[in-house]
């Protein structure tokens, strides 16, 4: 999970010159305040200070917030999180403003991070933060996760929301994080809006497509998202150190292509992936897929060329491992998921779903008439009850509560319009509307001019105060006591910016077009073209040599030596130009260090993996039993 993966990917993206076909931006890092839109204040405060020394001193807090096995403290931890999540938030903003159709942040996708706890190499959940940003402009956002691990942090955040559908394809059964059962489908309003596709070891390209494509087709059809966030974790590739699937690079990218084809604003994020050369290969190839640009299978020379040997090609082939996903099992999963989605299908759209049920069928003439009457009757009121009710969503306060038991008066009454049509109007004397008026008053007294639209966001996002989000409830109170981070403040912030909310853009960002930036860009471009012309020469000679050596079957060692000396001759003059959407890489470490660390990880992980496989084998029989039971359950459900 080190920035090294992104550095490799970006270097190869540049070598393929794919960066010429996209706008490369350097987003500002996320602030702690932005992070607390999802995360708890005390957790983020801890992260800001979490050097290894500090973690050692604060044992209790460290145990509470970090899991040492997966999430050790390290120097620069907060900066790392800021860069990663800043990229995803900025990406969401680009989509919101229509500046881009597709945004990539390969340094994002940290799907395990929880509200008050780091998990599975993830400290700050950039995905949840990006989705919250998208929800400011989009009624419904789809989250899709093809990492080999369940996207638990994101699912948990939106488990009770019907504005975010989370779909995760992952290995399930004796595998981290242990969640993501087919039966976990969301709660409350979010019921049927969490889709889990539990898979078994060894799934290959065609099998994966056979389940991925029909499910995603159906999801898009019924949920109709305004934007998609796709986590493209590459630990689902064949040969990953922690994964157990058998996807080739092409099979993985097929999912990206499939989602791109819907033409819906798309935020593509990274995620897991622990065989670094394959991570880089796949994200580079997927960048080309998203750009609709064909790239050569022969790898161009790049900063990390020697890592891609001995083949030096842009490919991750599948292996001959056993596929434990039988056609019957997959059929059962698809059938179950379709059954869940059927409930979503019967919700024509959030818009209609949210309109109060006792106001059916106004035509536009009657509607206009009714609005006039309402305006005349409420001249002193800025937002009348009627206007409130007519918003896309209702307010929390409209939900049935105990007060209703005492209200025996009707919520509506009938009037005849001048055109002779009978329409139903809200009864201002009814308990429901009196209650609503009370609540509106309360809001005003808190000093924030919140429209129902903002309340809608408030209610459904992860920082909701309605208390039905399991993981949030303990935190809601403490958030509410801290003024700067209450959900209302967060929502208020949107309107401070008058609907075009945007985080401030750093002055040296390439998004800006002010004079100094242009000059800087000019210099960068000049350096870059000089750098490239030198690089071209290197590249040509090195590529020729590589081909020759392959043909002559000359040993690996000599080749690596040559490339290393070529690398040594390179300068780092182009650091500025090459830092990009894939992450601002600052901590330059030597390649050798990285390789050593990698080998250590590999040794440890292989042992772990073997253990996992042994355990998994033991549970296969159990799983089969469970599957049988599930089948029976489904059958009896169908019969019912
Ligand atoms: Zn993963």
Coordinates of C-alpha atoms and ligand atoms in Angstrom, one line a residue:
X1 CA 0.0 0.0 0.0
X2 CA 3.0 2.3 -0.2
X3 CA 3.0 5.3 -2.6
X4 CA 5.6 3.4 -4.6
X5 CA 2.7 1.5 -6.4
X6 CA 1.3 4.8 -7.6
X7 CA 4.7 6.1 -8.5
X8 CA 5.3 3.0 -10.7
X9 CA 1.8 3.4 -12.3
X10 CA 2.3 7.0 -12.9
X11 CA 5.7 6.5 -14.4
X12 CA 4.3 4.0 -16.9
X13 CA 1.3 6.2 -17.7
X14 CA 3.7 8.9 -18.6
X15 CA 5.9 6.5 -20.6
X16 CA 2.9 5.5 -22.6
X17 CA 2.2 9.3 -23.0
X18 CA -1.4 8.6 -21.8
X19 CA -1.1 11.8 -19.7
X20 CA -1.4 13.8 -22.9
X21 CA -5.0 12.7 -23.3
X22 CA -6.2 13.8 -19.9
X23 CA -6.0 16.8 -17.6
X24 CA -3.6 16.0 -14.9
X25 CA -4.3 17.9 -11.7
X26 CA -2.6 18.2 -8.4
X27 CA -5.4 18.4 -5.9
X28 CA -5.0 20.0 -2.5
X29 CA -4.7 17.6 0.4
X30 CA -7.9 17.2 2.4
X31 CA -8.0 19.1 5.7
X32 CA -8.9 17.5 9.0
X33 CA -12.2 19.4 8.9
X34 CA -13.1 17.7 5.6
X35 CA -12.1 14.3 7.0
X36 CA -14.5 14.8 10.0
X37 CA -17.4 14.9 7.6
X38 CA -17.2 11.2 8.1
X39 CA -14.6 10.4 10.7
X40 CA -14.8 11.3 14.3
X41 CA -13.0 14.3 15.6
X42 CA -10.9 12.4 18.2
X43 CA -9.8 9.8 15.6
X44 CA -8.6 12.5 13.2
X45 CA -6.9 14.4 16.0
X46 CA -5.1 11.2 16.9
X47 CA -4.0 10.6 13.3
X48 CA -2.6 14.2 13.1
X49 CA -0.2 13.3 15.8
X50 CA 0.3 9.6 15.2
X51 CA 4.1 9.3 14.7
X52 CA 5.5 5.9 15.9
X53 CA 6.8 7.7 19.0
X54 CA 3.5 9.3 19.8
X55 CA 1.7 6.0 19.3
X56 CA 4.1 4.3 21.7
X57 CA 3.4 6.9 24.4
X58 CA -0.4 6.9 23.9
X59 CA -0.9 3.1 24.2
X60 CA -4.6 3.3 25.0
X61 CA -5.5 5.5 22.1
X62 CA -3.3 3.6 19.8
X63 CA -5.1 0.4 20.7
X64 CA -8.4 2.1 20.2
X65 CA -7.7 3.7 16.8
X66 CA -5.1 1.5 15.1
X67 CA -4.7 -2.1 14.5
X68 CA -1.0 -2.6 14.7
X69 CA -0.9 -5.7 12.5
X70 CA -2.4 -4.0 9.5
X71 CA -2.3 -0.3 10.4
X72 CA 0.9 0.7 12.1
X73 CA 1.6 4.3 12.8
X74 CA 4.3 5.9 10.5
X75 CA 5.8 9.2 10.0
X76 CA 3.8 11.3 7.6
X77 CA 0.6 9.3 8.2
X78 CA -1.7 12.3 8.2
X79 CA -0.1 13.8 5.1
X80 CA -0.5 10.4 3.3
X81 CA -4.2 10.4 4.3
X82 CA -4.7 14.0 3.3
X83 CA -3.2 13.5 -0.2
X84 CA -5.1 10.3 -0.8
X85 CA -8.5 11.7 0.3
X86 CA -7.9 15.1 -1.2
X87 CA -7.5 13.4 -4.6
X88 CA -10.9 11.7 -4.3
X89 CA -12.7 14.7 -3.0
X90 CA -11.3 16.9 -5.8
X91 CA -12.3 14.2 -8.2
X92 CA -15.8 14.2 -7.0
X93 CA -15.9 18.0 -7.4
X94 CA -14.7 17.8 -11.0
X95 CA -17.6 15.4 -11.7
X96 CA -20.0 17.6 -9.8
X97 CA -19.1 20.6 -11.8
X98 CA -19.2 18.8 -15.1
X99 CA -15.5 19.5 -15.6
X100 CA -14.8 15.8 -16.3
X101 CA -16.7 12.7 -17.3
X102 CA -14.2 10.4 -15.7
X103 CA -11.7 11.1 -12.9
X104 CA -9.0 8.7 -11.8
X105 CA -7.3 8.7 -8.4
X106 CA -5.2 5.5 -8.2
X107 CA -4.0 6.6 -4.7
X108 CA -7.6 6.5 -3.4
X109 CA -9.9 3.6 -2.8
X110 CA -9.1 2.9 0.9
X111 CA -12.4 1.1 1.6
X112 CA -11.8 -0.5 5.0
X113 CA -11.3 2.7 7.0
X114 CA -14.0 3.1 9.6
X115 CA -15.4 6.2 11.3
X116 CA -13.2 5.9 14.3
X117 CA -10.8 3.2 13.4
X118 CA -8.1 2.3 10.9
X119 CA -8.5 -1.1 9.3
X120 CA -6.9 -3.2 6.6
X121 CA -4.1 -0.7 5.6
X122 CA -6.8 2.0 5.4
X123 CA -6.7 5.0 7.8
X124 CA -9.0 7.6 6.2
X125 CA -11.9 6.5 4.0
X126 CA -11.4 8.7 0.9
X127 CA -14.3 6.9 -0.8
X128 CA -16.9 7.9 1.8
X129 CA -15.6 11.5 1.7
X130 CA -15.9 11.5 -2.1
X131 CA -19.4 10.0 -2.1
X132 CA -20.5 12.6 0.5
X133 CA -19.2 15.3 -1.9
X134 CA -21.1 13.7 -4.9
X135 CA -24.3 13.6 -2.8
X136 CA -24.3 17.3 -2.8
X137 CA -25.2 17.3 -6.5
X138 CA -26.5 13.8 -7.2
X139 CA -29.6 12.3 -5.8
X140 CA -28.2 8.8 -6.1
X141 CA -24.6 7.6 -6.1
X142 CA -23.5 4.0 -6.9
X143 CA -20.5 2.5 -5.2
X144 CA -18.9 -0.5 -6.9
X145 CA -16.0 -2.4 -5.4
X146 CA -14.0 -5.1 -7.3
X147 CA -11.2 -5.5 -4.7
X148 CA -10.8 -9.1 -3.5
X149 CA -11.8 -7.9 0.0
X150 CA -15.3 -6.7 1.0
X151 CA -15.7 -2.9 0.9
X152 CA -16.9 -2.9 4.5
X153 CA -16.0 0.7 5.5
X154 CA -18.1 2.2 2.7
X155 CA -21.0 -0.3 3.1
X156 CA -21.2 0.5 6.8
X157 CA -21.2 4.2 6.2
X158 CA -24.2 4.1 3.9
X159 CA -25.9 1.0 5.2
X160 CA -29.1 2.8 6.1
X161 CA -29.2 5.1 3.1
X162 CA -31.2 4.7 -0.1
X163 CA -29.2 7.4 -1.8
X164 CA -26.1 5.3 -2.0
X165 CA -26.1 1.8 -3.3
X166 CA -23.0 -0.2 -2.5
X167 CA -22.1 -3.2 -4.5
X168 CA -19.1 -5.4 -3.6
X169 CA -17.7 -8.4 -5.4
X170 CA -15.3 -10.2 -3.0
X171 CA -13.9 -13.4 -1.6
X172 CA -16.1 -14.5 1.3
X173 CA -15.5 -17.1 3.9
X174 CA -12.5 -17.2 6.2
X175 CA -11.1 -14.1 4.6
X176 CA -10.5 -10.5 5.8
X177 CA -12.5 -8.6 6.8
X178 CA -15.1 -11.4 7.3
X179 CA -18.1 -9.3 6.3
X180 CA -20.0 -9.1 3.0
X181 CA -22.5 -12.0 3.3
X182 CA -25.0 -12.3 0.5
X183 CA -27.7 -11.8 3.2
X184 CA -26.4 -8.4 4.3
X185 CA -28.5 -6.0 2.3
X186 CA -28.9 -2.8 4.3
X187 CA -31.3 -1.6 7.0
X188 CA -34.1 0.8 7.3
X189 CA -34.4 3.0 4.2
X190 CA -31.1 1.4 3.0
X191 CA -32.6 -2.0 2.8
X192 CA -31.8 -3.6 -0.5
X193 CA -29.3 -0.9 -1.2
X194 CA -26.3 -2.9 -0.1
X195 CA -25.4 -5.7 -2.5
X196 CA -22.8 -8.3 -1.7
X197 CA -21.5 -10.8 -4.1
X198 CA -19.6 -13.4 -2.1
X199 CA -17.2 -15.4 -4.3
X200 CA -14.8 -18.3 -3.8
X201 CA -11.2 -18.9 -4.7
X202 CA -10.0 -19.0 -8.3
X203 CA -12.7 -17.1 -10.1
X204 CA -11.5 -16.4 -13.7
X205 CA -12.3 -13.8 -16.3
X206 CA -15.3 -15.4 -18.0
X207 CA -16.8 -16.6 -14.8
X208 CA -16.4 -13.1 -13.2
X209 CA -18.0 -11.4 -16.2
X210 CA -20.8 -13.9 -16.2
X211 CA -21.9 -12.7 -12.8
X212 CA -20.6 -9.1 -12.8
X213 CA -22.2 -7.9 -16.0
X214 CA -25.8 -9.1 -15.4
X215 CA -25.7 -7.8 -11.9
X216 CA -24.3 -4.4 -12.7
X217 CA -26.6 -4.0 -15.7
X218 CA -29.6 -4.6 -13.4
X219 CA -28.2 -2.3 -10.7
X220 CA -27.9 0.6 -13.2
X221 CA -31.3 -0.2 -14.6
X222 CA -33.1 -0.1 -11.2
X223 CA -31.0 2.4 -9.2
X224 CA -30.2 4.8 -12.0
X225 CA -27.3 6.6 -10.3
X226 CA -26.2 10.1 -11.1
X227 CA -22.6 9.2 -10.5
X228 CA -20.5 6.0 -10.0
X229 CA -17.6 5.5 -7.7
X230 CA -15.6 2.4 -8.6
X231 CA -12.9 1.0 -6.4
X232 CA -10.6 -0.9 -8.7
X233 CA -8.5 -2.9 -6.1
X234 CA -6.1 -5.1 -8.0
X235 CA -5.7 -7.8 -5.3
X236 CA -8.4 -9.6 -7.3
X237 CA -5.8 -10.3 -10.0
X238 CA -4.2 -13.7 -10.5
X239 CA -1.0 -14.1 -8.5
X240 CA -1.7 -11.3 -6.0
X241 CA 0.2 -11.8 -2.7
X242 CA -2.9 -11.5 -0.6
X243 CA -5.7 -12.3 -3.1
X244 CA -7.0 -15.7 -4.2
X245 CA -8.8 -14.9 -7.4
X246 CA -7.6 -15.7 -10.9
X247 CA -8.4 -12.6 -12.9
X248 CA -6.1 -11.5 -15.7
X249 CA -5.4 -7.9 -16.4
X250 CA -7.9 -8.0 -19.2
X251 CA -10.6 -9.6 -17.1
X252 CA -10.2 -6.9 -14.4
X253 CA -10.2 -4.1 -17.0
X254 CA -13.3 -5.6 -18.6
X255 CA -15.2 -4.5 -15.5
X256 CA -13.9 -1.0 -15.9
X257 CA -14.8 -0.9 -19.6
X258 CA -18.3 -2.3 -18.8
X259 CA -19.0 0.5 -16.3
X260 CA -17.5 3.2 -18.5
X261 CA -19.9 2.2 -21.3
X262 CA -22.9 3.4 -19.3
X263 CA -21.7 6.9 -19.8
X264 CA -22.4 8.0 -16.2
X265 CA -19.9 10.3 -14.5
X266 CA -17.3 7.9 -13.1
X267 CA -14.8 8.3 -10.3
X268 CA -12.2 5.5 -10.6
X269 CA -10.2 4.8 -7.5
X270 CA -7.4 2.4 -6.6
X271 CA -7.4 0.1 -3.6
X272 CA -5.7 -3.1 -2.7
X273 CA -3.1 -4.8 -4.8
X274 CA 0.1 -6.4 -3.4
X275 CA 2.1 -7.6 -6.4
X276 CA 3.2 -4.2 -7.3
X277 CA 4.3 -4.7 -10.9
X278 CA 0.9 -6.1 -11.7
X279 CA -0.9 -3.3 -9.8
X280 CA 0.9 -0.8 -12.0
X281 CA 0.3 -2.7 -15.2
X282 CA -3.4 -3.0 -14.5
X283 CA -4.0 0.6 -13.5
X284 CA -2.1 1.8 -16.5
X285 CA -4.0 -0.5 -18.8
X286 CA -7.3 0.6 -17.2
X287 CA -6.2 4.3 -17.6
X288 CA -5.9 3.5 -21.4
X289 CA -9.3 1.8 -21.4
X290 CA -10.9 4.8 -19.7
X291 CA -9.2 7.1 -22.2
X292 CA -10.2 4.9 -25.1
X293 CA -6.6 4.8 -26.3
X294 CA -4.9 1.6 -27.4
X295 CA -1.5 0.9 -25.9
X296 CA 1.2 -1.4 -27.1
X297 CA 1.8 -4.7 -25.2
X298 CA 5.5 -4.0 -25.3
X299 CA 6.3 -1.9 -22.3
X300 CA 8.0 1.4 -23.1
X301 CA 11.1 2.2 -21.1
X302 CA 10.3 3.9 -17.8
X303 CA 11.7 4.7 -14.4
X304 CA 10.9 1.2 -13.0
X305 CA 11.5 -0.8 -16.2
X306 CA 13.4 -3.6 -14.5
X307 CA 10.5 -4.4 -12.2
X308 CA 8.5 -5.7 -15.2
X309 CA 11.0 -8.4 -16.3
X310 CA 11.5 -10.9 -17.5
X311 CA 8.6 -10.4 -20.0
X312 CA 8.5 -6.6 -20.1
X313 CA 5.0 -6.7 -21.4
X314 CA 1.7 -5.0 -20.4
X315 CA -0.2 -8.1 -19.3
X316 CA -1.1 -10.1 -16.2
X317 CA -2.0 -13.6 -17.4
X318 CA -4.3 -15.9 -15.4
X319 CA -2.9 -19.1 -13.9
X320 CA -4.2 -22.6 -14.0
X321 CA -5.6 -22.5 -10.5
X322 CA -8.8 -24.2 -9.6
X323 CA -12.1 -22.3 -10.0
X324 CA -14.2 -23.1 -6.9
X325 CA -17.2 -21.1 -8.2
X326 CA -19.5 -23.6 -9.7
X327 CA -22.1 -22.5 -12.3
X328 CA -24.9 -23.5 -9.8
X329 CA -23.4 -21.4 -7.1
X330 CA -23.1 -18.3 -9.3
X331 CA -26.6 -18.9 -10.6
X332 CA -27.9 -18.9 -7.1
X333 CA -26.1 -15.7 -6.3
X334 CA -27.4 -13.9 -9.3
X335 CA -30.9 -15.1 -8.6
X336 CA -30.7 -13.9 -5.0
X337 CA -29.3 -10.5 -6.0
X338 CA -32.0 -10.0 -8.6
X339 CA -34.6 -10.8 -6.0
X340 CA -33.2 -8.1 -3.7
X341 CA -33.0 -5.6 -6.6
X342 CA -36.6 -6.3 -7.4
X343 CA -37.5 -4.3 -4.3
X344 CA -35.5 -1.4 -5.6
X345 CA -37.1 -1.7 -9.0
X346 CA -40.5 -1.1 -7.3
X347 CA -39.2 2.2 -6.1
X348 CA -39.6 4.2 -9.3
X349 CA -37.1 6.8 -8.2
X350 CA -36.0 8.5 -5.0
X351 CA -37.9 11.5 -6.2
X352 CA -41.3 9.8 -6.4
X353 CA -40.5 7.6 -3.4
X354 CA -39.9 10.7 -1.3
X355 CA -43.0 12.7 -2.1
X356 CA -45.6 12.5 0.6
X357 CA -47.9 9.7 -0.3
X358 CA -51.1 11.6 0.3
X359 CA -50.6 14.0 -2.6
X360 CA -51.3 12.1 -5.7
X361 CA -51.7 13.2 -9.3
X362 CA -51.7 17.0 -9.7
X363 CA -51.6 18.2 -13.2
X364 CA -49.6 21.3 -13.9
X365 CA -52.6 23.6 -14.0
X366 CA -54.0 22.5 -10.8
X367 CA -50.6 22.5 -9.3
X368 CA -50.0 26.1 -10.3
X369 CA -53.3 27.1 -8.9
X370 CA -52.6 25.4 -5.7
X371 CA -49.2 27.1 -5.4
X372 CA -50.8 30.5 -6.0
X373 CA -53.3 29.9 -3.2
X374 CA -50.5 28.7 -0.9
X375 CA -48.4 31.8 -1.7
X376 CA -51.4 34.1 -1.1
X377 CA -52.3 32.5 2.1
X378 CA -48.7 32.6 3.5
X379 CA -47.4 35.9 2.3
X380 CA -45.3 36.4 5.5
X381 CA -43.7 33.0 5.3
X382 CA -40.4 32.6 3.5
X383 CA -40.8 28.8 2.9
X384 CA -44.3 27.7 3.4
X385 CA -45.4 24.3 4.6
X386 CA -46.6 23.5 1.2
X387 CA -43.3 24.5 -0.4
X388 CA -41.5 22.4 2.1
X389 CA -43.6 19.4 1.4
X390 CA -43.1 19.8 -2.3
X391 CA -39.4 19.4 -2.2
X392 CA -37.8 16.3 -3.6
X393 CA -37.6 14.7 -0.2
X394 CA -39.5 15.1 2.9
X395 CA -38.0 16.2 6.2
X396 CA -37.1 13.9 9.0
X397 CA -39.8 15.4 11.0
X398 CA -42.5 14.1 8.7
X399 CA -41.7 10.6 9.5
X400 CA -44.4 8.9 11.6
X401 CA -43.7 9.3 15.3
X402 CA -45.6 8.9 18.5
X403 CA -47.3 12.2 18.1
X404 CA -49.3 10.8 15.3
X405 CA -51.2 8.6 17.7
X406 CA -52.6 11.8 19.2
X407 CA -53.5 13.5 15.9
X408 CA -57.0 12.5 14.8
X409 CA -57.4 15.4 12.4
X410 CA -56.7 15.0 8.7
X411 CA -53.5 16.1 7.1
X412 CA -55.2 17.3 3.9
X413 CA -58.5 18.8 2.7
X414 CA -60.2 19.0 -0.7
X415 CA -60.7 22.3 -2.6
X416 CA -62.2 22.9 -6.1
X417 CA -60.0 25.0 -8.4
X418 CA -61.3 27.6 -10.9
X419 CA -61.0 25.1 -13.6
X420 CA -63.4 22.9 -11.8
X421 CA -60.8 20.3 -10.7
X422 CA -60.8 19.0 -7.2
X423 CA -57.4 19.0 -5.6
X424 CA -56.1 18.1 -2.2
X425 CA -54.3 20.7 0.0
X426 CA -52.4 20.3 3.2
X427 CA -54.4 21.1 6.2
X428 CA -52.5 23.7 8.2
X429 CA -54.4 22.7 11.3
X430 CA -53.3 19.1 11.2
X431 CA -51.0 17.7 13.7
X432 CA -48.4 16.8 11.1
X433 CA -48.1 20.3 9.8
X434 CA -48.2 21.9 13.2
X435 CA -45.3 19.7 14.1
X436 CA -43.5 20.6 11.0
X437 CA -43.9 24.3 11.6
X438 CA -42.5 23.7 15.1
X439 CA -39.5 22.1 13.7
X440 CA -38.9 24.7 11.1
X441 CA -39.0 27.3 13.9
X442 CA -36.4 25.3 15.8
X443 CA -34.1 25.3 12.8
X444 CA -34.4 29.0 12.3
X445 CA -33.5 29.6 16.0
X446 CA -30.3 27.7 15.5
X447 CA -29.3 30.3 13.0
X448 CA -28.8 28.3 9.9
X449 CA -31.0 28.8 6.9
X450 CA -31.4 25.2 5.9
X451 CA -33.7 24.3 3.1
X452 CA -35.3 20.9 2.8
X453 CA -32.8 20.1 0.2
X454 CA -30.0 20.4 2.7
X455 CA -32.0 18.4 5.2
X456 CA -32.3 15.7 2.6
X457 CA -28.5 15.4 2.4
X458 CA -28.3 15.6 6.1
X459 CA -30.7 12.8 6.7
X460 CA -29.2 10.4 4.3
X461 CA -25.5 10.8 4.6
X462 CA -23.2 9.0 6.9
X463 CA -23.2 11.9 9.3
X464 CA -26.9 11.8 9.7
X465 CA -28.4 12.5 13.1
X466 CA -31.3 10.1 12.8
X467 CA -29.4 7.6 14.8
X468 CA -30.1 4.5 12.8
X469 CA -26.6 4.0 11.6
X470 CA -25.0 1.5 13.9
X471 CA -21.4 2.6 13.6
X472 CA -22.2 6.3 13.8
X473 CA -24.5 6.5 16.8
X474 CA -21.8 6.7 19.4
X475 CA -20.2 9.5 17.6
X476 CA -23.2 11.6 16.7
X477 CA -23.4 13.1 20.2
X478 CA -19.9 14.1 20.4
X479 CA -20.0 15.6 17.0
X480 CA -23.0 17.6 17.8
X481 CA -21.3 19.1 20.7
X482 CA -18.4 20.3 18.6
X483 CA -19.8 23.2 16.6
X484 CA -17.5 23.0 13.6
X485 CA -18.4 19.5 12.8
X486 CA -22.0 19.1 13.3
X487 CA -23.9 17.7 10.3
X488 CA -25.8 20.9 10.1
X489 CA -22.6 22.9 9.8
X490 CA -21.5 20.6 7.1
X491 CA -24.7 21.1 5.2
X492 CA -24.6 24.8 5.9
X493 CA -21.3 24.9 4.2
X494 CA -22.8 23.9 0.9
X495 CA -25.0 26.8 0.9
X496 CA -22.4 29.3 2.0
X497 CA -20.9 28.6 -1.4
X498 CA -24.3 29.2 -3.0
X499 CA -24.6 25.8 -4.6
X500 CA -21.3 25.9 -6.4
X501 CA -19.5 24.7 -3.4
X502 CA -15.9 23.9 -3.9
X503 CA -12.9 23.5 -1.8
X504 CA -10.4 26.2 -2.4
X505 CA -7.9 25.4 -5.1
X506 CA -4.2 25.7 -4.3
X507 CA -2.6 28.4 -6.4
X508 CA -0.1 26.2 -8.0
X509 CA -2.6 23.7 -9.1
X510 CA -2.7 23.1 -12.8
X511 CA -6.4 23.6 -12.8
X512 CA -5.9 27.3 -12.5
X513 CA -5.2 29.5 -15.4
X514 CA -3.7 32.5 -13.6
X515 CA -0.5 34.1 -15.0
X516 CA 1.9 32.6 -12.5
X517 CA 0.6 29.2 -13.0
X518 CA 0.9 29.5 -16.7
X519 CA 4.5 30.6 -16.4
X520 CA 5.2 27.7 -14.1
X521 CA 3.5 25.4 -16.4
X522 CA 5.6 26.7 -19.3
X523 CA 8.8 26.0 -17.4
X524 CA 7.5 22.6 -16.4
X525 CA 6.6 21.8 -20.0
X526 CA 10.0 23.0 -21.2
X527 CA 11.7 20.8 -18.7
X528 CA 9.4 18.0 -19.5
X529 CA 10.0 18.1 -23.2
X530 CA 13.8 18.3 -22.6
X531 CA 13.5 15.5 -20.2
X532 CA 11.5 13.5 -22.7
X533 CA 13.8 14.0 -25.6
X534 CA 16.6 12.6 -23.4
X535 CA 14.4 9.9 -22.3
X536 CA 13.4 9.1 -25.9
X537 CA 17.0 8.4 -26.7
X538 CA 17.4 6.2 -23.7
X539 CA 14.2 4.5 -24.3
X540 CA 15.0 3.7 -27.9
X541 CA 18.3 2.2 -27.2
X542 CA 17.1 0.3 -24.1
X543 CA 14.1 -1.1 -25.9
X544 CA 16.3 -2.2 -28.8
X545 CA 18.7 -3.9 -26.4
X546 CA 15.8 -5.6 -24.6
X547 CA 14.5 -7.1 -27.8
X548 CA 17.9 -8.2 -28.9
X549 CA 18.7 -9.7 -25.6
X550 CA 15.4 -11.6 -25.5
X551 CA 16.1 -13.0 -28.9
X552 CA 19.6 -14.1 -28.0
X553 CA 18.5 -15.5 -24.6
X554 CA 21.1 -13.4 -22.8
X555 CA 20.8 -13.7 -19.0
X556 CA 18.6 -11.5 -16.8
X557 CA 21.5 -10.1 -14.8
X558 CA 23.2 -8.2 -17.6
X559 CA 20.0 -6.6 -18.7
X560 CA 19.1 -5.4 -15.3
X561 CA 22.5 -3.9 -14.8
X562 CA 22.2 -2.0 -18.1
X563 CA 18.8 -0.6 -17.1
X564 CA 20.1 0.3 -13.7
X565 CA 23.0 2.3 -15.2
X566 CA 20.5 3.9 -17.6
X567 CA 18.3 4.8 -14.6
X568 CA 21.3 6.2 -12.8
X569 CA 22.0 8.5 -15.7
X570 CA 18.5 9.9 -15.3
X571 CA 18.0 13.1 -13.4
X572 CA 15.0 13.9 -11.1
X573 CA 14.5 17.2 -12.8
X574 CA 10.9 16.3 -13.7
X575 CA 9.5 15.6 -10.3
X576 CA 7.0 18.4 -10.7
X577 CA 5.6 17.4 -14.0
X578 CA 5.3 13.8 -13.1
X579 CA 3.5 14.2 -9.8
X580 CA -0.1 13.8 -10.8
X581 CA -3.6 12.6 -10.3
X582 CA -2.1 9.3 -9.1
X583 CA -0.7 11.0 -6.1
X584 CA 1.8 13.5 -5.1
X585 CA 4.8 11.5 -4.4
X586 CA 7.1 13.1 -2.0
X587 CA 9.0 10.5 -0.1
X588 CA 11.6 9.4 -2.5
X589 CA 13.1 6.2 -1.3
X590 CA 15.7 4.1 -3.1
X591 CA 14.4 1.4 -5.4
X592 CA 16.6 -1.1 -3.5
X593 CA 14.9 -0.3 -0.2
X594 CA 11.5 -0.9 -1.8
X595 CA 12.5 -4.1 -3.2
X596 CA 13.9 -5.4 0.1
X597 CA 10.8 -4.4 1.9
X598 CA 8.7 -6.1 -0.8
X599 CA 10.6 -9.4 -0.4
X600 CA 10.1 -9.4 3.3
X601 CA 6.4 -8.8 2.9
X602 CA 6.3 -11.6 0.4
X603 CA 7.9 -14.1 2.7
X604 CA 5.5 -13.3 5.5
X605 CA 2.5 -13.1 3.3
X606 CA 3.1 -16.4 1.6
X607 CA 3.1 -18.1 5.0
X608 CA -0.1 -16.3 5.9
X609 CA -1.7 -17.2 2.6
X610 CA -0.8 -20.9 3.1
X611 CA -2.5 -20.8 6.5
X612 CA -5.5 -19.1 5.0
X613 CA -5.8 -21.7 2.3
X614 CA -5.5 -24.5 4.9
X615 CA -8.3 -23.0 6.9
X616 CA -10.4 -22.3 3.9
X617 CA -10.2 -25.9 2.9
X618 CA -11.5 -27.0 6.3
X619 CA -14.5 -24.7 5.9
X620 CA -15.4 -25.6 2.4
X621 CA -17.7 -28.4 3.7
X622 CA -19.3 -25.9 6.1
X623 CA -19.8 -23.4 3.3
X624 CA -21.5 -26.0 1.2
X625 CA -23.9 -26.8 4.0
X626 CA -24.6 -23.1 4.4
X627 CA -25.2 -22.8 0.7
X628 CA -27.6 -25.6 0.7
X629 CA -29.5 -24.0 3.5
X630 CA -29.5 -20.7 1.6
X631 CA -30.9 -22.4 -1.4
X632 CA -33.7 -23.9 0.7
X633 CA -34.4 -20.5 2.2
X634 CA -34.7 -18.9 -1.2
X635 CA -36.9 -21.6 -2.5
X636 CA -39.3 -21.3 0.4
X637 CA -39.2 -17.5 0.0
X638 CA -40.0 -17.9 -3.7
X639 CA -42.9 -20.3 -2.8
X640 CA -44.2 -17.7 -0.4
Ligands
LIG1 ZN1 -8.1 -5.7 -0.9

